[in-house]
Structure formats: structure tokens, C-alpha cells
Coordinates of C-alpha atoms and ligand atoms in Angstrom, one line a residue:
M890 CA -17.8 1.2 21.6
A891 CA -21.1 3.0 20.6
D892 CA -18.9 5.7 19.0
N893 CA -17.4 2.9 16.9
L894 CA -20.7 1.5 15.5
R895 CA -21.7 2.5 12.0
P896 CA -24.7 4.8 12.3
E897 CA -27.9 3.2 11.0
S898 CA -28.7 6.4 9.1
L899 CA -25.6 6.0 7.0
Q900 CA -26.8 4.6 3.6
R901 CA -24.4 2.4 1.7
I902 CA -22.4 4.5 -0.7
T903 CA -22.8 3.0 -4.1
T904 CA -23.2 5.9 -6.5
P905 CA -21.4 9.1 -7.3
E906 CA -24.4 11.1 -5.9
L907 CA -24.3 9.3 -2.6
A908 CA -20.5 9.8 -2.5
N909 CA -21.0 13.5 -3.1
A910 CA -23.5 13.8 -0.3
F911 CA -21.1 12.0 2.0
I912 CA -18.2 14.3 0.9
E913 CA -20.3 17.4 1.7
E914 CA -21.4 16.1 5.1
Q915 CA -17.8 15.2 6.0
I916 CA -16.4 18.5 4.9
S917 CA -18.7 20.3 7.3
A918 CA -18.1 17.7 10.1
L919 CA -14.3 18.1 9.6
R920 CA -14.5 21.9 9.7
N921 CA -16.5 21.7 12.9
Q922 CA -14.1 19.3 14.5
I923 CA -10.9 20.9 13.5
G924 CA -11.8 24.6 13.4
M925 CA -8.7 26.7 12.5
K926 CA -6.3 24.1 13.9
K927 CA -3.8 21.9 12.1
V928 CA -3.8 18.2 11.1
L929 CA -1.1 15.7 10.3
L930 CA -1.5 12.7 8.1
A931 CA 0.7 9.8 7.2
L932 CA 0.0 9.4 3.5
S933 CA 1.0 6.0 2.1
G934 CA -0.6 6.4 -1.2
G935 CA -3.0 3.6 -0.4
V936 CA -6.7 4.1 -1.0
D937 CA -7.7 4.8 2.5
S938 CA -5.1 7.4 3.4
S939 CA -5.4 9.0 0.0
V940 CA -9.2 9.5 0.4
V941 CA -8.7 10.9 3.8
A942 CA -6.1 13.3 2.4
A943 CA -8.3 14.4 -0.4
L944 CA -11.3 15.0 1.9
L945 CA -9.1 17.1 4.3
I946 CA -7.6 19.1 1.5
K947 CA -11.2 20.1 0.5
A948 CA -12.2 20.8 4.1
I949 CA -9.2 22.6 5.5
G950 CA -6.7 23.2 2.7
D951 CA -3.1 23.9 3.8
R952 CA -3.9 23.3 7.4
L953 CA -3.4 19.7 6.6
T954 CA 0.2 18.5 6.4
C955 CA 0.8 15.1 4.7
V956 CA 3.9 13.1 5.3
H957 CA 4.8 10.5 2.7
V958 CA 7.6 8.2 3.9
N959 CA 9.5 6.4 1.2
H960 CA 10.9 3.4 2.9
G961 CA 12.4 1.9 -0.2
L962 CA 9.9 -0.9 -0.2
L963 CA 7.2 0.8 -2.3
R964 CA 6.3 -0.3 -5.8
K965 CA 7.8 1.3 -8.8
G966 CA 6.3 4.7 -9.5
E967 CA 4.4 5.0 -6.2
P968 CA 6.2 7.8 -4.5
E969 CA 6.1 9.7 -7.8
Q970 CA 2.3 9.2 -8.0
V971 CA 1.8 10.5 -4.5
I972 CA 3.8 13.6 -5.3
Q973 CA 2.1 14.1 -8.7
V974 CA -1.5 13.7 -7.4
F975 CA -1.3 15.3 -4.0
K976 CA 1.3 18.0 -4.4
N977 CA 1.0 18.9 -8.1
Q978 CA -2.7 18.3 -8.7
L979 CA -4.4 18.9 -5.4
G980 CA -1.9 21.4 -4.1
A981 CA -1.4 19.6 -0.8
N982 CA 1.1 20.6 1.8
L983 CA 3.2 17.4 1.4
I984 CA 6.4 16.5 3.1
Y985 CA 8.2 13.8 1.1
V986 CA 10.7 11.9 3.2
D987 CA 13.3 9.9 1.4
A988 CA 14.2 7.3 4.1
V989 CA 15.3 4.6 1.7
D990 CA 18.9 4.3 3.0
R991 CA 17.8 4.4 6.6
F992 CA 15.3 1.5 6.2
L993 CA 17.6 -0.6 4.0
D994 CA 20.6 -0.1 6.3
K995 CA 18.5 -1.2 9.3
L996 CA 17.2 -4.2 7.4
A997 CA 20.6 -5.4 6.1
G998 CA 21.3 -8.9 7.1
V999 CA 17.9 -9.4 8.8
S1000 CA 16.2 -12.6 7.5
D1001 CA 13.6 -13.3 10.1
P1002 CA 10.2 -12.2 8.7
E1003 CA 8.8 -10.9 12.0
Q1004 CA 12.0 -9.1 12.8
K1005 CA 11.8 -7.5 9.4
R1006 CA 8.2 -6.4 10.0
K1007 CA 9.1 -5.0 13.4
I1008 CA 12.1 -3.0 12.1
I1009 CA 9.9 -1.5 9.3
G1010 CA 7.1 -0.7 11.7
K1011 CA 9.4 0.9 14.3
E1012 CA 11.4 2.8 11.8
F1013 CA 8.2 4.2 10.2
I1014 CA 7.0 5.5 13.6
D1015 CA 10.5 7.0 14.3
V1016 CA 10.6 8.8 10.9
F1017 CA 7.1 10.0 11.2
A1018 CA 7.6 11.2 14.8
E1019 CA 10.8 13.1 13.7
E1020 CA 8.8 14.9 11.0
A1021 CA 5.9 15.6 13.4
R1022 CA 8.3 17.2 15.9
K1023 CA 9.6 19.6 13.3
L1024 CA 6.1 21.0 12.9
D1025 CA 4.4 23.6 15.1
G1026 CA 0.9 23.7 16.4
I1027 CA -0.4 20.3 15.2
E1028 CA -3.3 19.2 17.3
F1029 CA -4.9 16.4 15.2
L1030 CA -3.8 13.2 13.6
A1031 CA -5.8 12.0 10.6
Q1032 CA -6.0 8.2 9.9
G1033 CA -7.4 6.2 7.1
T1034 CA -9.2 3.8 9.5
I1035 CA -12.0 2.0 7.8
Y1036 CA -14.9 0.0 9.2
P1037 CA -13.3 -3.5 8.8
D1038 CA -10.3 -2.2 10.8
I1039 CA -12.7 -1.4 13.7
L1040 CA -14.7 -4.6 13.4
E1041 CA -11.6 -6.9 13.0
S1042 CA -8.9 -5.4 15.1
D1043 CA -10.3 -3.0 17.8
G1044 CA -9.7 0.0 15.5
V1045 CA -6.0 -0.7 15.1
K1046 CA -4.9 -0.2 11.5
A1047 CA -2.5 -3.1 11.0
H1048 CA -0.6 -1.4 8.2
H1049 CA 0.6 2.2 8.3
N1050 CA -0.6 2.4 11.9
V1051 CA 0.8 5.5 13.6
G1052 CA -1.0 4.6 16.8
G1053 CA 2.3 3.8 18.4
L1054 CA 3.6 7.4 18.5
P1055 CA 5.5 8.5 21.6
A1056 CA 3.8 10.2 24.6
D1057 CA 4.9 13.7 23.6
L1058 CA 3.1 13.3 20.3
Q1059 CA -0.5 12.4 21.3
F1060 CA -3.0 14.0 19.0
E1061 CA -6.8 14.0 18.7
L1062 CA -7.8 11.6 16.0
V1063 CA -9.6 12.5 12.8
E1064 CA -11.0 9.5 11.0
P1065 CA -13.5 10.6 8.4
V1066 CA -13.9 7.2 6.6
K1067 CA -14.1 5.0 9.7
F1068 CA -17.6 3.8 9.1
L1069 CA -17.1 3.0 5.4
Y1070 CA -16.3 -0.3 3.8
K1071 CA -13.6 -0.6 1.2
D1072 CA -15.9 -0.5 -1.8
E1073 CA -17.5 2.7 -0.4
V1074 CA -14.1 4.3 0.2
R1075 CA -13.4 3.6 -3.5
V1076 CA -16.6 5.3 -4.7
V1077 CA -15.8 8.3 -2.5
G1078 CA -12.2 8.4 -3.9
L1079 CA -13.5 8.5 -7.5
A1080 CA -16.0 11.2 -6.6
L1081 CA -13.1 13.2 -5.1
G1082 CA -11.3 13.0 -8.4
L1083 CA -8.5 10.5 -7.4
P1084 CA -7.1 8.5 -10.3
E1085 CA -8.5 5.0 -10.8
S1086 CA -5.0 3.5 -10.5
M1087 CA -4.9 4.8 -6.9
V1088 CA -8.6 4.0 -6.1
Y1089 CA -8.6 0.5 -7.4
R1090 CA -5.2 -0.5 -6.1
Q1091 CA -4.9 -4.1 -5.1
P1092 CA -4.1 -4.9 -1.4
F1093 CA -0.5 -4.1 -0.6
P1094 CA 1.1 -5.1 2.7
G1095 CA 2.4 -2.5 5.0
P1096 CA 6.0 -3.9 4.8
G1097 CA 5.6 -3.6 1.1
L1098 CA 8.1 -5.3 -1.2
G1099 CA 10.1 -6.2 1.9
V1100 CA 8.1 -9.4 2.4
R1101 CA 8.5 -10.3 -1.3
C1102 CA 12.3 -10.0 -1.2
V1103 CA 12.4 -13.2 0.9
G1104 CA 14.9 -13.4 3.7
A1105 CA 17.6 -10.7 4.2
I1106 CA 16.9 -7.9 1.8
T1107 CA 19.6 -6.8 -0.6
R1108 CA 19.3 -3.8 -2.9
D1109 CA 19.9 -5.7 -6.1
R1110 CA 17.4 -8.4 -5.3
L1111 CA 14.9 -5.8 -4.1
E1112 CA 15.3 -4.1 -7.5
A1113 CA 14.5 -7.4 -9.2
V1114 CA 11.3 -7.6 -7.1
R1115 CA 10.3 -4.0 -8.0
E1116 CA 11.1 -4.2 -11.7
S1117 CA 9.4 -7.6 -12.2
D1118 CA 6.4 -6.4 -10.2
A1119 CA 6.1 -3.4 -12.5
I1120 CA 6.2 -5.6 -15.6
L1121 CA 3.6 -7.9 -14.1
R1122 CA 1.3 -5.0 -13.3
E1123 CA 1.8 -3.5 -16.7
E1124 CA 1.0 -6.7 -18.5
F1125 CA -2.1 -7.4 -16.3
A1126 CA -3.4 -3.9 -17.1
T1127 CA -2.8 -4.4 -20.8
A1128 CA -4.6 -7.8 -20.6
G1129 CA -7.6 -6.1 -18.9
L1130 CA -7.0 -8.0 -15.6
Q1131 CA -6.4 -4.9 -13.4
G1132 CA -9.2 -4.6 -10.9
K1133 CA -10.3 -8.2 -11.8
V1134 CA -7.7 -10.3 -10.1
W1135 CA -7.6 -9.6 -6.4
Q1136 CA -3.9 -9.6 -5.8
Y1137 CA -0.9 -10.3 -8.0
F1138 CA 2.8 -9.7 -7.5
T1139 CA 6.2 -11.2 -7.9
V1140 CA 8.5 -12.7 -5.3
V1141 CA 12.3 -13.3 -5.4
P1142 CA 13.7 -15.9 -3.1
P1143 CA 17.2 -15.5 -1.6
F1144 CA 18.9 -18.1 -3.7
T1145 CA 20.1 -18.5 -7.2
S1146 CA 20.1 -21.2 -9.8
T1147 CA 22.1 -22.0 -12.9
G1148 CA 21.2 -20.5 -16.3
I1149 CA 22.9 -19.9 -19.6
K1150 CA 23.1 -16.6 -21.5
N1151 CA 25.2 -15.8 -24.6
G1152 CA 26.8 -19.2 -24.3
K1153 CA 28.0 -18.5 -20.7
R1154 CA 26.8 -20.0 -17.4
T1155 CA 24.9 -17.7 -15.2
D1156 CA 24.1 -17.9 -11.5
D1157 CA 21.0 -15.7 -11.1
W1158 CA 17.8 -15.1 -9.1
M1159 CA 14.4 -16.5 -10.0
V1160 CA 11.2 -14.6 -10.1
I1161 CA 8.0 -16.2 -8.9
I1162 CA 4.6 -15.0 -10.2
R1163 CA 1.7 -15.1 -7.8
A1164 CA -1.9 -14.2 -8.8
V1165 CA -4.8 -15.0 -6.5
N1166 CA -8.4 -14.3 -5.9
S1167 CA -9.9 -13.8 -2.5
V1168 CA -12.8 -12.2 -0.7
D1169 CA -11.1 -11.3 2.6
A1170 CA -7.6 -12.7 2.4
T1171 CA -8.4 -15.6 4.8
A1172 CA -8.6 -18.0 1.8
A1173 CA -7.4 -17.6 -1.8
T1174 CA -7.7 -19.4 -5.1
I1175 CA -5.4 -19.2 -8.1
E1176 CA -6.2 -17.0 -11.0
E1177 CA -5.9 -19.2 -14.1
L1178 CA -3.6 -17.1 -16.2
P1179 CA -3.5 -17.8 -20.0
Y1180 CA -0.2 -19.2 -21.1
P1181 CA 0.4 -16.6 -23.8
L1182 CA 0.2 -13.9 -21.1
L1183 CA 2.6 -15.9 -18.9
Y1184 CA 5.0 -16.2 -21.8
K1185 CA 4.9 -12.5 -22.4
I1186 CA 5.5 -11.7 -18.8
R1187 CA 8.3 -14.3 -18.7
D1188 CA 10.0 -12.9 -21.8
R1189 CA 9.9 -9.3 -20.5
I1190 CA 11.2 -10.3 -17.1
L1191 CA 14.1 -12.3 -18.5
A1192 CA 15.0 -9.6 -21.0
E1193 CA 14.5 -6.5 -18.8
V1194 CA 15.2 -7.5 -15.1
A1195 CA 18.9 -7.6 -14.2
G1196 CA 20.2 -10.7 -12.4
V1197 CA 17.3 -13.0 -13.2
N1198 CA 17.4 -16.2 -15.3
R1199 CA 14.3 -18.1 -14.4
V1200 CA 10.5 -17.4 -14.0
L1201 CA 8.2 -19.6 -12.0
Y1202 CA 4.4 -19.6 -11.6
D1203 CA 3.0 -20.4 -8.2
I1204 CA -0.2 -22.5 -8.3
S1205 CA -0.6 -22.9 -4.5
P1206 CA -4.0 -21.9 -3.0
K1207 CA -4.5 -20.6 0.6
P1208 CA -4.6 -22.8 2.6
I1209 CA -2.2 -24.6 2.5
A1210 CA 0.1 -21.7 1.3
T1211 CA -0.3 -18.2 2.5
I1212 CA -0.7 -15.4 -0.1
E1213 CA 2.7 -13.8 0.8
Y1214 CA 5.9 -15.7 1.2
E1215 CA 6.8 -14.6 4.7
Ligands
XMP1349 P1 -1.1 -13.9 3.9 O1 0.3 -13.9 3.4 O2 -1.2 -14.0 5.4 O3 -1.7 -12.5 3.5 O4 -2.0 -14.9 3.3 C1 -3.1 -12.1 3.7 C2 -3.2 -10.7 3.2 O5 -2.6 -9.8 4.1 C3 -1.5 -9.1 3.4 N1 -0.4 -9.0 4.4 C4 -0.1 -7.9 5.1 N2 -0.6 -6.8 5.2 N3 1.0 -6.1 6.8 C5 -0.1 -5.8 6.0 O6 -0.6 -4.7 6.1 C6 1.6 -7.3 6.7 O7 2.6 -7.5 7.4 C7 1.1 -8.3 5.9 N4 1.4 -9.5 5.5 C8 0.5 -10.0 4.6 C9 -1.2 -9.8 2.2 O8 -0.7 -9.0 1.1 C10 -2.6 -10.4 1.8 O9 -3.4 -9.5 1.2

């Protein structure tokens, strides 16, 4: 456990100067640990794994292989941003795995939330292990473990956890940000040159949009979640709310309601808007959104998202509601 306690000598990283000093220190520590060997990293595009990737690219260049698994439950534009930032800008050795059909086929007809999470988690490990087996000479596995993961859950990263890899794929761990808090990881990310939209991302659950397409996931309803979420995020950014509201997203329940369009009855989905503030996700309050903003989001969703005829605004705090719907 002593190995897992933040060293007292580590100053809180609050400025670009402190971040640069941390980055320099980590580069030499990583080079010492890894030598000329190779490292594998599951790169989700979240802040933690992105910062680890950027650090390792600086330290060991193309001896890092990143695997980005697109499970079809990512937000609009996310896989493209990972490719753009890591492959095109940072020159990373990036393997992009399009596993969309594979995940959605396994999830078809599954409505139980825990079962959905299990399938997504297991499939992720399977896809990642298959990619790892194709590579030669990997000895290390890098992980974006951060200090709260160690304090709260015995070092197990609840989301994108690749700790469950099979016995033939046991690697030595590389965890360069394991003593940092989230705000420090963000300062380091900015100092590494990662885009603000990546560094200040709101929390996003491991099962992604899968838990916001409530019940059994269908492709059309999943697209309604993805498109409405993209509109919501765009309008929040325009309104200056990005980075100010803790978590905001849309949800599409698995039932339809009656509407009317061009004089004809419709039977379409509804989109629920959720926007909450929280410190650590154990409790959450509602962000009071101005009505003109809600109307703008509503108008865009009704005009641009196929198969939707109704927009609702969820005003339930946690407790009694949870933040996500399942
Ligand atoms: P709830 O819905 O329990 O969510 O109020 C609390 C926070 O946790 C996130 N969340 C998840 N994160 N895997 C994750 O990595 C999950 O299965 C999961 N479920 C919920 C949620 O987005 C919120 O920030």
C-alpha cells in the first residue's frame, strides 16, 4: 500500500510551470522504467488515458502502441478526435478498432442495465486482448489510473479497466498519473498541448451512450441519443456553459409517444435533457437552464434528430434520482 500513497514531496500541480516540471520528471522516470521495451495503452480519449498517452509519446515515441476501441457508444466526433489528435498531430502509433457492429450485435435485445454493462466490459477486454495478441514484444501496459481511483476502489479503474486481461496477457503496469487528482491531470494535459475540449471533458461513463439509450439498444434510437447529445453539447458551448456545468447529456427512453408533423400523426421517441452539478457524483443538483436556451435546444432537436417528436427537461436531483437513467 505504501507504493500507492501520494509522496509528500509531490507538490499540488496548479500551474503550467509545475506541470512542466512534473512532465520532465515523468519522462525520465518512464524512460528508466521502460528502457527500450514496448508499452500498450487502451486509449479511450478521456482525459486520463489521453494524458498518459501524450506523456508516453514524449518519453518513448513509437515504442508506445495505443489501441482505441470504437464500441459504437461513443459521443459524436470522439473517435475522429482521438485519431486527429494522437495519430495526426502527435504521430502516435495508434490502432483504431472499429468494433461497432460487434458490440451492437451482442447488445441487441438486452435490456437489463447490469447485463448491458457486463457485455460492454467483457467485449472491451476481448477486443483489446485480440489486438494485444497481434503485437510482438509488449512488456508493459499503461493505464490512466488517477489518485481517486486508488483511494476509492483499491486501484481498480472502474471505467476502461483492462485489469481483467487473460493470464497470457499479464504485463507490468505503467501508471504515470496515479498520484494526481483530476484537476492536476487537466493542468498536465494542457501543458502537454492536448486540446481543451479533451482536457475539460465532462465525466463520461465507461458504457458510454449505452446507458442513455435506456433498455435494449437499437441503432436508430442510439443515433437519436448521439445526435441530440451533440446538439446539447454544441449549444452549451455556445452559451458559455462548457466546463461550468458538471455533467449534461440527453437520454432516450425505449418508448414512443404521439405527435403531429405536417398534418400527420407521428409515433416517435422523446429526448430527455439532463444537466447537473456535482462535486463527486454522490449527490447532484440541477443546473437552472435559461428557457431561451432550452427552447433553442428543443427546436434544434425536433428539427434535426430523426424519429423524435418531444423534448423533456429532467429536474430531479440526486438523491432521489441518480444522474444516469440506468
Ligand atoms: P449515477 O447514475 O450513479 O452516476 O448517479 C454517478 C456518476 O457515475 C457515472 N457512471 C458511470 N461511470 N461506468 C462509469 O465509468 C458506469 O457504468 C457508470 N454509471 C454511471 C455517471 O455518468 C455519473 O458521473
